[in-house]
PDB file of C-alpha atoms in Angstrom:
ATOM      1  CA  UNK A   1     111.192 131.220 106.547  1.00  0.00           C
ATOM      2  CA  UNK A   2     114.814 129.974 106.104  1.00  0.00           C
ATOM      3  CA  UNK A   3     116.471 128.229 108.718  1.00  0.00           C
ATOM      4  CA  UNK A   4     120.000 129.221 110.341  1.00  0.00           C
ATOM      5  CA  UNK A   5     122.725 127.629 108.777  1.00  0.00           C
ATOM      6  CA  UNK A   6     124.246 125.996 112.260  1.00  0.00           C
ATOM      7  CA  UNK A   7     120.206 124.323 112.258  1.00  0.00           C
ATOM      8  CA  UNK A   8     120.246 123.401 108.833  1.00  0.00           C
ATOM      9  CA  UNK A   9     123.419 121.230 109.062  1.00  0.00           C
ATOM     10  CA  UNK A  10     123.098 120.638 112.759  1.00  0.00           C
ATOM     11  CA  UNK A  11     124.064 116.463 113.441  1.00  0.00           C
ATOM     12  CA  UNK A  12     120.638 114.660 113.533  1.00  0.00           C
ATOM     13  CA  UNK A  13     121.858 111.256 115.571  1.00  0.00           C
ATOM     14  CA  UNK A  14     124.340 110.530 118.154  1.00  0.00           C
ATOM     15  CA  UNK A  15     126.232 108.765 115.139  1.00  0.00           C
ATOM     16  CA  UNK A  16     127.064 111.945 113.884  1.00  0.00           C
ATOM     17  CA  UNK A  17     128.422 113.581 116.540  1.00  0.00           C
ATOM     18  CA  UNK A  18     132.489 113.316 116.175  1.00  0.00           C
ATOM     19  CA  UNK A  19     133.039 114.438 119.476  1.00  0.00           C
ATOM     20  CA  UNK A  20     133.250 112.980 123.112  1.00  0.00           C
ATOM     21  CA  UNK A  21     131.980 110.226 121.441  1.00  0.00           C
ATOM     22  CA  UNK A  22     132.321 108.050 124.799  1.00  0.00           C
ATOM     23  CA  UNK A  23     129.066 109.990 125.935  1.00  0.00           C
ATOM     24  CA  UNK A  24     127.241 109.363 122.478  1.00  0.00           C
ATOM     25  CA  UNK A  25     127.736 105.510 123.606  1.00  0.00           C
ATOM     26  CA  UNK A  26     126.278 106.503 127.332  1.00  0.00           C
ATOM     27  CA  UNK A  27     123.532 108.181 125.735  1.00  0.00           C
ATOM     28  CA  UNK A  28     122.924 105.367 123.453  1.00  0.00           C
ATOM     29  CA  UNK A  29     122.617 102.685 125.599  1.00  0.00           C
ATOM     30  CA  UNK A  30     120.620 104.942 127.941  1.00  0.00           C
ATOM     31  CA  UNK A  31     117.850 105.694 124.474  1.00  0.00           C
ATOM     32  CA  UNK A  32     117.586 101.674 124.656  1.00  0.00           C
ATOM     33  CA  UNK A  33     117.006 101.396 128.069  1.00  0.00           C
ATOM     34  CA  UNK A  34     113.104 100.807 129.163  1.00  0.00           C
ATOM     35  CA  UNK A  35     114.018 103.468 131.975  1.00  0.00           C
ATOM     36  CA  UNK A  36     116.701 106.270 131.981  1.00  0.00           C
ATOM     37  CA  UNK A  37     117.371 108.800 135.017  1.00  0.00           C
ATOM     38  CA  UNK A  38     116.996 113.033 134.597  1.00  0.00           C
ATOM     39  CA  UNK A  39     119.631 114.100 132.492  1.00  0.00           C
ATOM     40  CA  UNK A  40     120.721 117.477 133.055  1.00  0.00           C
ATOM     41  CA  UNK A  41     123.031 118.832 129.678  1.00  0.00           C
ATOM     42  CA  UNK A  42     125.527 121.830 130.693  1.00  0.00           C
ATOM     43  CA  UNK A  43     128.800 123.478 129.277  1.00  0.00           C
ATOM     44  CA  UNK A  44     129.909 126.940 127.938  1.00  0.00           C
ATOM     45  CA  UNK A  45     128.122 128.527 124.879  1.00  0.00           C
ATOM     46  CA  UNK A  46     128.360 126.250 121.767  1.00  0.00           C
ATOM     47  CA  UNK A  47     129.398 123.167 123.395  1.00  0.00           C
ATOM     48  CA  UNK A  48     126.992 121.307 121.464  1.00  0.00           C
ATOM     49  CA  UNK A  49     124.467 120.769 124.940  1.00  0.00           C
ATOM     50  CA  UNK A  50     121.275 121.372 122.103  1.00  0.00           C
ATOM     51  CA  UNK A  51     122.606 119.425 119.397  1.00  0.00           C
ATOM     52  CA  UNK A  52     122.893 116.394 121.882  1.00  0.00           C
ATOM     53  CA  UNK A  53     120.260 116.484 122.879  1.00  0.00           C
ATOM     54  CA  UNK A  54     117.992 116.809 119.998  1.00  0.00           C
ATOM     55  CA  UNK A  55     120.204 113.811 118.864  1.00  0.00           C
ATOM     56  CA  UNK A  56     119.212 111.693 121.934  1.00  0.00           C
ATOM     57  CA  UNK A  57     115.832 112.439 121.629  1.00  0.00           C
ATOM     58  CA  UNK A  58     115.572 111.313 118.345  1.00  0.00           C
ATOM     59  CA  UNK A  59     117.459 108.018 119.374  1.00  0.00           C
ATOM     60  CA  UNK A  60     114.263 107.532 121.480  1.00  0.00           C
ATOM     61  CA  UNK A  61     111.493 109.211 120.149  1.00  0.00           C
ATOM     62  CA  UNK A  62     112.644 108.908 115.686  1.00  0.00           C
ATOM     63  CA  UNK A  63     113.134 111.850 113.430  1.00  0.00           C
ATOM     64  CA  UNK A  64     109.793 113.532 114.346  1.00  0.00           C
ATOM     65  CA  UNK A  65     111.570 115.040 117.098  1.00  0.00           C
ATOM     66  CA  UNK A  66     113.341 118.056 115.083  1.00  0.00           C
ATOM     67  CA  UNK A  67     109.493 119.404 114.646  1.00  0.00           C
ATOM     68  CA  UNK A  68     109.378 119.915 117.958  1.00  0.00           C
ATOM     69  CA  UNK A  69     109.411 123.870 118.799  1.00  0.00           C
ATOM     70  CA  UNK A  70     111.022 124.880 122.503  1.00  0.00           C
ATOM     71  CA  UNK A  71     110.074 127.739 124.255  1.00  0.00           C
ATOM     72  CA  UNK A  72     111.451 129.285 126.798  1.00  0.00           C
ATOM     73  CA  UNK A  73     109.098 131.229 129.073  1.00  0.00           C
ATOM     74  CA  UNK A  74     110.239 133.820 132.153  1.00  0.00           C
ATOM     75  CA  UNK A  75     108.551 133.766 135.553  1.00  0.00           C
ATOM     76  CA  UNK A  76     108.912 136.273 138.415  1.00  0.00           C
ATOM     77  CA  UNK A  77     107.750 135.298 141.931  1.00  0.00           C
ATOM     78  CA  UNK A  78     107.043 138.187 144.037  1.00  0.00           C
ATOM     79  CA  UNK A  79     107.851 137.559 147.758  1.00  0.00           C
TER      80      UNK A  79
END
């Protein structure tokens, strides 16, 4: 199965990322930190809130990380 083109060439570190680069430092120092608060990622569509984060992640956790499959998974409560 080929992968989208926006995956494919997607930034894999926070050294790649060319913009707000200020928060790539944050989020940097945080990856090196033995203990880091929630982080909660927001902004309009195609803000790059994925791309940072998988970039993060893989300052912490090394390039295994882009294996990693998300799902998202819908849950109605009745009341």
């Amino acid at each position: 199965m080929d992968r989208l083109w926006v995956d494919k060439h997607r930034p894999k570190s926070l050294d790649n990322l060319d913009y707000h680069i200020d928060l790539s430092q944050k989020l940097k120092k945080l990856a090196q930190a033995p203990d880091f608060p929630h982080i909660l990622f927001y902004g309009p569509n195609g803000a790059g809130k994925k791309t940072r984060a998988l970039a993060f992640l893989a300052e912490i956790y090394g390039s295994g990380v882009s294996k990693v499959k998300s799902e998202v998974k819908e849950f109605k409560i009745s009341a």
